[in-house]
Amino acid sequence: MSLENFESFFALIDCNNFYVSCERLFNPSLLNKPVVVLSNNDGCIIARSNEAKALGVKMGAPYFQIRGYLERNGAVVISSNYEIYEDISKRFINIIRSKICFVEAYSIDEAFIELKGILKKKRFEFCKELKDEIYRLIGIPVSIGIGRTKTLAKVANKIAKRHKDLNGVFDITDNEEGALRNFEAKDIWGIGKSKANYLKSIGIQNALELSMIDDSFAKKSLSIKGLATVLELRGIKCIKLQEERPKQKEIIVSRSFGTDVDNFKSLRESVSYFAITAVNNMRSLDLYAKTLFVFITSSPFKENFCSYQKEVNFDFYTQDVFLILNAAEDCLNDIFKCNVNYKKAGVILKNLSTRQAALGNLFTSLEDENKYNLMRSIDLLNKKIKKDAVFFAVEGVDKIWQARRDHKIANLASEIDII
């Protein structure tokens, strides 16, 4: 058997209209209807169903500008629910990891895999079965593109999405030249708007033409990353699979408020909520923070814009929610100004480190151990009952500062198990 049969290929698995597909899991009546999902505070369009795309609804369009058009065309409008999307994303990645070892979780709705050890004649069937398995287990439709490089897999994936007759899986190696000739240069992974305009100005319209330009010219005119893209279009592997995520350097939790906040109580509730959420995210990654940063701002679109912030360094790396919560409140006390309508607040945990680097405190007390056990108990209760079944009183109950979600379809991540 020739070595060609054992050459490793890449595949990109991309969820179709991910946010809309997640919402349809909880509300099947949305199937075959034009559906759009809105960003935080119901600001703009961040996801569209194929039916909404057919109506000409643009990605990023401000909702208030096209509200009437959507209503006239019977489109369903939904406020985003990131908790649900993240939960389903984890299930999506777990299914893929159960089928193959070489996985890169590229984004919330995309994953690269490397088809090592799978015979050439078996790789298409493997991807087809994986697509069917993902839909069977979590109900999310995906498209899969196969190529010799990650860039070619990206191209193949877009082709799989565009042509329904391919049934969601396309292997570009069967006719690489023909596929690249019909693929616009502006749609290539790594070619941004400015590079696309430049390529157009010098007469390069499609991916095949780009793959044939001179190396030195590509490096000079498109940068070293542009050269890598050109080489990858020729089938030369330049971009490796990143099975491990780059080390996270900071965790940010911030929100724009649904309405302006002018009182300290509501502002303290929001900052406390953000601090606790940030610590929980950090704990889930088993990281420790050395620095806390708190900021509050008014609306940048109104007169007399103002922004205040404060940073504090701890004596040691910590994931103690009580310590960080108190520090966040102290920061807010120092930066809060009266007679300001605040529009946004946030907390950043910086200088993150792993458990190995975060040396234990020689004087760790029994109280610290009790705090740790208490947090574990809260985690278990919230996991077993529902999110926020137990929470800190300082977060508040009404949360009047929360972002607008006028079109939210009520659901919980745990409900996915019922479907």
mmCIF file of C-alpha atoms in Angstrom, residues 71-387:
data_model
loop_
_atom_site.group_PDB
_atom_site.id
_atom_site.type_symbol
_atom_site.label_atom_id
_atom_site.label_comp_id
_atom_site.label_asym_id
_atom_site.label_seq_id
_atom_site.Cartn_x
_atom_site.Cartn_y
_atom_site.Cartn_z
ATOM 1 C CA GLU A 71 -41.735 42.310 11.136
ATOM 2 C CA ARG A 72 -43.151 42.704 7.633
ATOM 3 C CA ASN A 73 -41.404 39.528 6.513
ATOM 4 C CA GLY A 74 -42.437 37.433 9.492
ATOM 5 C CA ALA A 75 -38.927 37.027 10.879
ATOM 6 C CA VAL A 76 -38.512 35.748 14.440
ATOM 7 C CA VAL A 77 -36.193 37.879 16.581
ATOM 8 C CA ILE A 78 -34.377 36.336 19.566
ATOM 9 C CA SER A 79 -32.098 37.824 22.221
ATOM 10 C CA SER A 80 -28.798 35.952 22.531
ATOM 11 C CA ASN A 81 -28.307 33.379 25.292
ATOM 12 C CA TYR A 82 -24.574 32.699 25.540
ATOM 13 C CA GLU A 83 -24.920 30.292 28.448
ATOM 14 C CA ILE A 84 -26.866 27.912 26.230
ATOM 15 C CA TYR A 85 -24.493 28.354 23.301
ATOM 16 C CA GLU A 86 -21.403 27.635 25.412
ATOM 17 C CA ASP A 87 -22.998 24.545 26.925
ATOM 18 C CA ILE A 88 -23.897 23.094 23.532
ATOM 19 C CA SER A 89 -20.453 24.008 22.205
ATOM 20 C CA LYS A 90 -18.820 21.902 24.933
ATOM 21 C CA ARG A 91 -21.024 18.952 23.973
ATOM 22 C CA PHE A 92 -20.112 19.472 20.303
ATOM 23 C CA ILE A 93 -16.381 19.329 21.084
ATOM 24 C CA ASN A 94 -16.782 16.343 23.422
ATOM 25 C CA ILE A 95 -18.503 14.311 20.697
ATOM 26 C CA ILE A 96 -15.654 15.028 18.280
ATOM 27 C CA ARG A 97 -13.032 14.109 20.915
ATOM 28 C CA SER A 98 -14.830 10.824 21.517
ATOM 29 C CA LYS A 99 -14.235 9.923 17.845
ATOM 30 C CA ILE A 100 -10.716 11.193 17.181
ATOM 31 C CA CYS A 101 -7.709 12.295 19.255
ATOM 32 C CA PHE A 102 -6.384 15.173 17.168
ATOM 33 C CA VAL A 103 -8.815 18.044 17.809
ATOM 34 C CA GLU A 104 -8.442 21.823 17.907
ATOM 35 C CA ALA A 105 -11.454 23.682 19.345
ATOM 36 C CA TYR A 106 -11.037 26.681 17.071
ATOM 37 C CA SER A 107 -14.076 28.696 18.158
ATOM 38 C CA ILE A 108 -17.431 28.222 19.859
ATOM 39 C CA ASP A 109 -18.852 26.562 16.735
ATOM 40 C CA GLU A 110 -15.806 25.319 14.813
ATOM 41 C CA ALA A 111 -13.239 22.589 15.290
ATOM 42 C CA PHE A 112 -10.313 21.394 13.221
ATOM 43 C CA ILE A 113 -9.349 17.743 13.294
ATOM 44 C CA GLU A 114 -6.338 15.981 11.800
ATOM 45 C CA LEU A 115 -7.238 12.741 10.066
ATOM 46 C CA LYS A 116 -4.163 10.787 11.091
ATOM 47 C CA GLY A 117 -4.197 7.042 10.665
ATOM 48 C CA ILE A 118 -7.350 7.076 8.549
ATOM 49 C CA LEU A 119 -6.963 5.612 5.083
ATOM 50 C CA LYS A 120 -7.584 7.926 2.147
ATOM 51 C CA LYS A 121 -10.615 5.968 0.971
ATOM 52 C CA LYS A 122 -12.076 5.987 4.528
ATOM 53 C CA ARG A 123 -11.737 9.677 5.478
ATOM 54 C CA PHE A 124 -14.879 10.876 3.643
ATOM 55 C CA GLU A 125 -16.983 8.151 5.228
ATOM 56 C CA PHE A 126 -15.483 8.953 8.650
ATOM 57 C CA CYS A 127 -16.477 12.623 8.306
ATOM 58 C CA LYS A 128 -19.947 11.764 7.068
ATOM 59 C CA GLU A 129 -20.530 9.482 10.058
ATOM 60 C CA LEU A 130 -19.192 12.179 12.402
ATOM 61 C CA LYS A 131 -21.613 14.736 10.930
ATOM 62 C CA ASP A 132 -24.533 12.340 11.423
ATOM 63 C CA GLU A 133 -23.411 11.485 14.970
ATOM 64 C CA ILE A 134 -23.242 15.152 16.021
ATOM 65 C CA TYR A 135 -26.761 15.730 14.710
ATOM 66 C CA ARG A 136 -28.062 12.558 16.337
ATOM 67 C CA LEU A 137 -26.638 13.385 19.759
ATOM 68 C CA ILE A 138 -27.155 17.154 20.056
ATOM 69 C CA GLY A 139 -29.367 18.087 17.085
ATOM 70 C CA ILE A 140 -26.933 20.617 15.626
ATOM 71 C CA PRO A 141 -26.376 20.450 11.829
ATOM 72 C CA VAL A 142 -22.737 20.801 10.776
ATOM 73 C CA SER A 143 -20.748 21.059 7.565
ATOM 74 C CA ILE A 144 -17.359 19.401 7.139
ATOM 75 C CA GLY A 145 -14.611 20.330 4.687
ATOM 76 C CA ILE A 146 -11.587 18.095 4.042
ATOM 77 C CA GLY A 147 -8.254 19.302 2.661
ATOM 78 C CA ARG A 148 -4.515 18.729 2.667
ATOM 79 C CA THR A 149 -4.052 21.868 4.810
ATOM 80 C CA LYS A 150 -6.164 23.822 7.273
ATOM 81 C CA THR A 151 -6.690 26.597 4.731
ATOM 82 C CA LEU A 152 -7.887 24.104 2.096
ATOM 83 C CA ALA A 153 -10.165 22.489 4.691
ATOM 84 C CA LYS A 154 -11.644 25.955 5.334
ATOM 85 C CA VAL A 155 -12.257 26.423 1.621
ATOM 86 C CA ALA A 156 -13.829 22.958 1.402
ATOM 87 C CA ASN A 157 -16.063 23.721 4.360
ATOM 88 C CA LYS A 158 -17.468 26.868 2.744
ATOM 89 C CA ILE A 159 -18.164 24.921 -0.431
ATOM 90 C CA ALA A 160 -19.937 22.216 1.599
ATOM 91 C CA LYS A 161 -22.149 24.914 3.153
ATOM 92 C CA ARG A 162 -23.022 26.550 -0.158
ATOM 93 C CA HIS A 163 -24.008 23.459 -2.128
ATOM 94 C CA LYS A 164 -26.851 21.476 -0.581
ATOM 95 C CA ASP A 165 -26.328 18.581 -3.011
ATOM 96 C CA LEU A 166 -23.049 17.816 -1.191
ATOM 97 C CA ASN A 167 -25.055 16.873 1.905
ATOM 98 C CA GLY A 168 -22.719 18.731 4.251
ATOM 99 C CA VAL A 169 -19.364 17.062 3.492
ATOM 100 C CA PHE A 170 -16.869 18.024 0.807
ATOM 101 C CA ASP A 171 -13.369 16.687 0.115
ATOM 102 C CA ILE A 172 -11.531 19.298 -1.916
ATOM 103 C CA THR A 173 -8.691 16.937 -2.826
ATOM 104 C CA ASP A 174 -10.905 15.269 -5.433
ATOM 105 C CA ASN A 175 -10.721 18.411 -7.613
ATOM 106 C CA GLU A 176 -8.546 20.979 -5.886
ATOM 107 C CA GLU A 177 -7.783 23.104 -8.942
ATOM 108 C CA GLY A 178 -11.396 23.335 -10.078
ATOM 109 C CA ALA A 179 -12.630 24.215 -6.586
ATOM 110 C CA LEU A 180 -10.032 26.963 -6.094
ATOM 111 C CA ARG A 181 -10.764 28.438 -9.529
ATOM 112 C CA ASN A 182 -14.386 28.981 -8.491
ATOM 113 C CA PHE A 183 -13.581 30.278 -5.006
ATOM 114 C CA GLU A 184 -13.276 34.043 -4.599
ATOM 115 C CA ALA A 185 -10.031 35.312 -3.088
ATOM 116 C CA LYS A 186 -11.898 37.567 -0.644
ATOM 117 C CA ASP A 187 -13.461 34.494 1.033
ATOM 118 C CA ILE A 188 -10.149 32.771 1.832
ATOM 119 C CA TRP A 189 -9.275 32.248 5.514
ATOM 120 C CA GLY A 190 -6.672 34.849 6.469
ATOM 121 C CA ILE A 191 -7.490 37.265 3.649
ATOM 122 C CA GLY A 192 -9.102 40.277 5.276
ATOM 123 C CA LYS A 193 -10.951 43.099 3.609
ATOM 124 C CA SER A 194 -7.864 45.243 2.939
ATOM 125 C CA LYS A 195 -5.883 42.341 1.440
ATOM 126 C CA ALA A 196 -8.894 41.337 -0.655
ATOM 127 C CA ASN A 197 -9.159 44.867 -2.041
ATOM 128 C CA TYR A 198 -5.438 44.858 -2.797
ATOM 129 C CA LEU A 199 -5.622 41.485 -4.575
ATOM 130 C CA LYS A 200 -8.551 42.732 -6.625
ATOM 131 C CA SER A 201 -6.604 45.840 -7.600
ATOM 132 C CA ILE A 202 -3.791 43.694 -9.040
ATOM 133 C CA GLY A 203 -6.181 41.403 -10.878
ATOM 134 C CA ILE A 204 -6.281 38.386 -8.554
ATOM 135 C CA GLN A 205 -9.888 37.265 -8.321
ATOM 136 C CA ASN A 206 -9.881 33.655 -7.187
ATOM 137 C CA ALA A 207 -8.016 31.258 -4.884
ATOM 138 C CA LEU A 208 -6.267 29.437 -7.727
ATOM 139 C CA GLU A 209 -4.747 32.690 -9.026
ATOM 140 C CA LEU A 210 -3.596 33.557 -5.494
ATOM 141 C CA SER A 211 -1.977 30.137 -5.037
ATOM 142 C CA MET A 212 0.211 30.722 -8.092
ATOM 143 C CA ILE A 213 1.759 34.101 -7.222
ATOM 144 C CA ASP A 214 5.489 34.353 -6.579
ATOM 145 C CA ASP A 215 6.630 33.587 -2.994
ATOM 146 C CA SER A 216 8.734 36.704 -2.548
ATOM 147 C CA PHE A 217 5.947 38.881 -3.928
ATOM 148 C CA ALA A 218 3.452 37.225 -1.579
ATOM 149 C CA LYS A 219 5.711 37.853 1.438
ATOM 150 C CA LYS A 220 6.366 41.462 0.449
ATOM 151 C CA SER A 221 2.793 42.401 -0.409
ATOM 152 C CA LEU A 222 0.775 40.191 1.973
ATOM 153 C CA SER A 223 3.199 39.695 4.910
ATOM 154 C CA ILE A 224 4.584 36.393 6.200
ATOM 155 C CA LYS A 225 1.075 35.253 7.145
ATOM 156 C CA GLY A 226 -0.092 35.964 3.619
ATOM 157 C CA LEU A 227 2.735 33.826 2.272
ATOM 158 C CA ALA A 228 1.626 31.007 4.572
ATOM 159 C CA THR A 229 -1.880 31.278 3.130
ATOM 160 C CA VAL A 230 -0.501 31.057 -0.406
ATOM 161 C CA LEU A 231 1.579 27.989 0.452
ATOM 162 C CA GLU A 232 -1.348 26.315 2.189
ATOM 163 C CA LEU A 233 -3.481 26.826 -0.919
ATOM 164 C CA ARG A 234 -0.785 24.827 -2.760
ATOM 165 C CA GLY A 235 -1.170 22.014 -0.233
ATOM 166 C CA ILE A 236 1.961 22.810 1.799
ATOM 167 C CA LYS A 237 1.232 22.522 5.527
ATOM 168 C CA CYS A 238 2.221 25.735 7.343
ATOM 169 C CA ILE A 239 -0.430 25.980 10.053
ATOM 170 C CA LYS A 240 -0.345 23.166 12.591
ATOM 171 C CA LEU A 241 -3.171 21.789 14.664
ATOM 172 C CA GLN A 242 -3.250 23.476 18.084
ATOM 173 C CA GLU A 243 -4.588 20.776 20.341
ATOM 174 C CA GLU A 244 -3.847 22.828 23.453
ATOM 175 C CA ARG A 245 -5.246 26.310 23.841
ATOM 176 C CA PRO A 246 -2.688 29.101 24.320
ATOM 177 C CA LYS A 247 -2.224 29.957 27.969
ATOM 178 C CA GLN A 248 -4.915 32.378 29.054
ATOM 179 C CA LYS A 249 -3.478 35.648 30.346
ATOM 180 C CA GLU A 250 -6.596 37.325 31.680
ATOM 181 C CA ILE A 251 -10.318 36.851 32.180
ATOM 182 C CA ILE A 252 -12.700 39.697 31.426
ATOM 183 C CA VAL A 253 -16.320 39.885 32.504
ATOM 184 C CA SER A 254 -18.124 43.088 31.592
ATOM 185 C CA ARG A 255 -21.553 44.148 30.354
ATOM 186 C CA SER A 256 -23.349 47.194 29.056
ATOM 187 C CA PHE A 257 -26.385 47.881 31.218
ATOM 188 C CA GLY A 258 -29.925 47.725 29.851
ATOM 189 C CA THR A 259 -30.574 51.139 31.413
ATOM 190 C CA ASP A 260 -28.230 53.754 32.853
ATOM 191 C CA VAL A 261 -27.218 53.154 36.482
ATOM 192 C CA ASP A 262 -26.684 56.177 38.728
ATOM 193 C CA ASN A 263 -26.679 54.641 42.220
ATOM 194 C CA PHE A 264 -23.920 52.876 44.116
ATOM 195 C CA LYS A 265 -26.074 49.931 45.218
ATOM 196 C CA SER A 266 -26.882 48.728 41.697
ATOM 197 C CA LEU A 267 -23.352 49.387 40.542
ATOM 198 C CA ARG A 268 -21.955 47.344 43.459
ATOM 199 C CA GLU A 269 -24.322 44.490 42.597
ATOM 200 C CA SER A 270 -23.130 44.443 38.992
ATOM 201 C CA VAL A 271 -19.428 44.614 39.885
ATOM 202 C CA SER A 272 -19.887 41.860 42.486
ATOM 203 C CA TYR A 273 -21.693 39.683 39.960
ATOM 204 C CA PHE A 274 -18.924 40.217 37.395
ATOM 205 C CA ALA A 275 -16.214 39.481 39.979
ATOM 206 C CA ILE A 276 -17.858 36.229 41.073
ATOM 207 C CA THR A 277 -18.447 35.172 37.455
ATOM 208 C CA ALA A 278 -14.808 35.901 36.615
ATOM 209 C CA VAL A 279 -13.578 33.882 39.617
ATOM 210 C CA ASN A 280 -15.846 30.973 38.688
ATOM 211 C CA ASN A 281 -14.503 31.026 35.124
ATOM 212 C CA MET A 282 -10.963 31.122 36.484
ATOM 213 C CA ARG A 283 -11.627 28.241 38.871
ATOM 214 C CA SER A 284 -13.071 26.150 36.043
ATOM 215 C CA LEU A 285 -9.708 26.557 34.273
ATOM 216 C CA ASP A 286 -7.819 25.833 37.507
ATOM 217 C CA LEU A 287 -6.003 29.166 37.286
ATOM 218 C CA TYR A 288 -5.037 31.735 39.924
ATOM 219 C CA ALA A 289 -4.938 35.541 39.677
ATOM 220 C CA LYS A 290 -2.432 38.030 41.030
ATOM 221 C CA THR A 291 -4.137 41.234 39.852
ATOM 222 C CA LEU A 292 -7.678 42.600 39.881
ATOM 223 C CA PHE A 293 -8.863 45.443 37.622
ATOM 224 C CA VAL A 294 -12.269 47.146 37.998
ATOM 225 C CA PHE A 295 -13.726 49.771 35.663
ATOM 226 C CA ILE A 296 -16.968 51.747 35.262
ATOM 227 C CA THR A 297 -17.897 54.039 32.367
ATOM 228 C CA SER A 298 -20.723 56.222 31.150
ATOM 229 C CA SER A 299 -22.042 55.956 27.593
ATOM 230 C CA PRO A 300 -19.440 56.994 24.991
ATOM 231 C CA PHE A 301 -22.302 58.185 22.778
ATOM 232 C CA LYS A 302 -23.437 60.866 25.223
ATOM 233 C CA GLU A 303 -21.872 64.124 26.354
ATOM 234 C CA ASN A 304 -19.438 64.282 29.264
ATOM 235 C CA PHE A 305 -18.202 60.737 28.777
ATOM 236 C CA CYS A 306 -16.234 59.528 31.776
ATOM 237 C CA SER A 307 -14.418 56.369 32.720
ATOM 238 C CA TYR A 308 -12.880 55.326 36.030
ATOM 239 C CA GLN A 309 -10.772 52.316 36.879
ATOM 240 C CA LYS A 310 -8.547 50.894 39.602
ATOM 241 C CA GLU A 311 -6.110 47.999 39.758
ATOM 242 C CA VAL A 312 -4.971 46.097 42.834
ATOM 243 C CA ASN A 313 -2.249 43.468 43.236
ATOM 244 C CA PHE A 314 -2.622 40.662 45.740
ATOM 245 C CA ASP A 315 0.288 39.440 47.855
ATOM 246 C CA PHE A 316 -0.030 35.970 46.340
ATOM 247 C CA TYR A 317 -1.839 34.172 43.507
ATOM 248 C CA THR A 318 -5.395 33.436 44.561
ATOM 249 C CA GLN A 319 -8.769 32.114 43.469
ATOM 250 C CA ASP A 320 -10.393 33.046 46.795
ATOM 251 C CA VAL A 321 -13.783 34.490 45.778
ATOM 252 C CA PHE A 322 -14.221 36.237 49.150
ATOM 253 C CA LEU A 323 -10.871 38.016 48.891
ATOM 254 C CA ILE A 324 -11.488 39.084 45.292
ATOM 255 C CA LEU A 325 -15.048 40.146 46.027
ATOM 256 C CA ASN A 326 -13.938 42.405 48.889
ATOM 257 C CA ALA A 327 -11.146 43.848 46.773
ATOM 258 C CA ALA A 328 -13.579 44.600 43.939
ATOM 259 C CA GLU A 329 -15.877 46.454 46.320
ATOM 260 C CA ASP A 330 -12.934 48.455 47.711
ATOM 261 C CA CYS A 331 -11.940 49.419 44.161
ATOM 262 C CA LEU A 332 -15.483 50.511 43.377
ATOM 263 C CA ASN A 333 -15.640 52.595 46.552
ATOM 264 C CA ASP A 334 -12.509 54.429 45.435
ATOM 265 C CA ILE A 335 -13.588 55.154 41.854
ATOM 266 C CA PHE A 336 -17.335 55.757 42.190
ATOM 267 C CA LYS A 337 -18.489 59.322 41.485
ATOM 268 C CA CYS A 338 -21.967 60.638 42.162
ATOM 269 C CA ASN A 339 -24.167 62.297 39.529
ATOM 270 C CA VAL A 340 -22.935 60.069 36.705
ATOM 271 C CA ASN A 341 -25.145 57.835 34.589
ATOM 272 C CA TYR A 342 -23.055 54.683 34.223
ATOM 273 C CA LYS A 343 -23.582 52.506 31.174
ATOM 274 C CA LYS A 344 -20.994 49.781 31.618
ATOM 275 C CA ALA A 345 -18.881 48.083 34.270
ATOM 276 C CA GLY A 346 -16.433 45.249 34.269
ATOM 277 C CA VAL A 347 -13.876 43.178 36.140
ATOM 278 C CA ILE A 348 -10.612 41.813 34.787
ATOM 279 C CA LEU A 349 -8.520 39.142 36.509
ATOM 280 C CA LYS A 350 -4.919 39.540 35.276
ATOM 281 C CA ASN A 351 -1.510 37.896 35.705
ATOM 282 C CA LEU A 352 -3.065 34.444 35.697
ATOM 283 C CA SER A 353 -1.027 31.433 36.648
ATOM 284 C CA THR A 354 -1.363 27.700 37.050
ATOM 285 C CA ARG A 355 -1.533 25.818 40.305
ATOM 286 C CA GLN A 356 2.155 24.870 40.022
ATOM 287 C CA ALA A 357 3.223 28.504 39.810
ATOM 288 C CA ALA A 358 0.805 29.622 42.494
ATOM 289 C CA LEU A 359 2.776 28.468 45.502
ATOM 290 C CA GLY A 360 0.765 27.656 48.568
ATOM 291 C CA ASN A 361 0.678 29.960 51.529
ATOM 292 C CA LEU A 362 2.711 28.651 54.444
ATOM 293 C CA PHE A 363 0.179 30.185 56.775
ATOM 294 C CA THR A 364 -2.917 28.741 55.117
ATOM 295 C CA SER A 365 -5.514 28.628 57.818
ATOM 296 C CA LEU A 366 -8.466 26.408 58.538
ATOM 297 C CA GLU A 367 -10.675 29.322 57.489
ATOM 298 C CA ASP A 368 -9.200 29.219 53.966
ATOM 299 C CA GLU A 369 -9.894 25.515 53.705
ATOM 300 C CA ASN A 370 -13.470 26.115 54.831
ATOM 301 C CA LYS A 371 -13.916 28.758 52.107
ATOM 302 C CA TYR A 372 -12.648 26.298 49.533
ATOM 303 C CA ASN A 373 -15.051 23.609 50.722
ATOM 304 C CA LEU A 374 -17.906 26.119 50.794
ATOM 305 C CA MET A 375 -17.304 27.081 47.142
ATOM 306 C CA ARG A 376 -17.208 23.432 46.131
ATOM 307 C CA SER A 377 -20.540 22.905 47.874
ATOM 308 C CA ILE A 378 -22.056 25.910 46.076
ATOM 309 C CA ASP A 379 -20.750 24.581 42.753
ATOM 310 C CA LEU A 380 -22.342 21.197 43.382
ATOM 311 C CA LEU A 381 -25.697 22.712 44.352
ATOM 312 C CA ASN A 382 -25.792 24.981 41.312
ATOM 313 C CA LYS A 383 -24.843 22.087 39.071
ATOM 314 C CA LYS A 384 -27.404 19.736 40.591
ATOM 315 C CA ILE A 385 -30.336 22.164 40.897
ATOM 316 C CA LYS A 386 -29.765 24.951 38.365
ATOM 317 C CA LYS A 387 -27.447 27.878 37.735
#
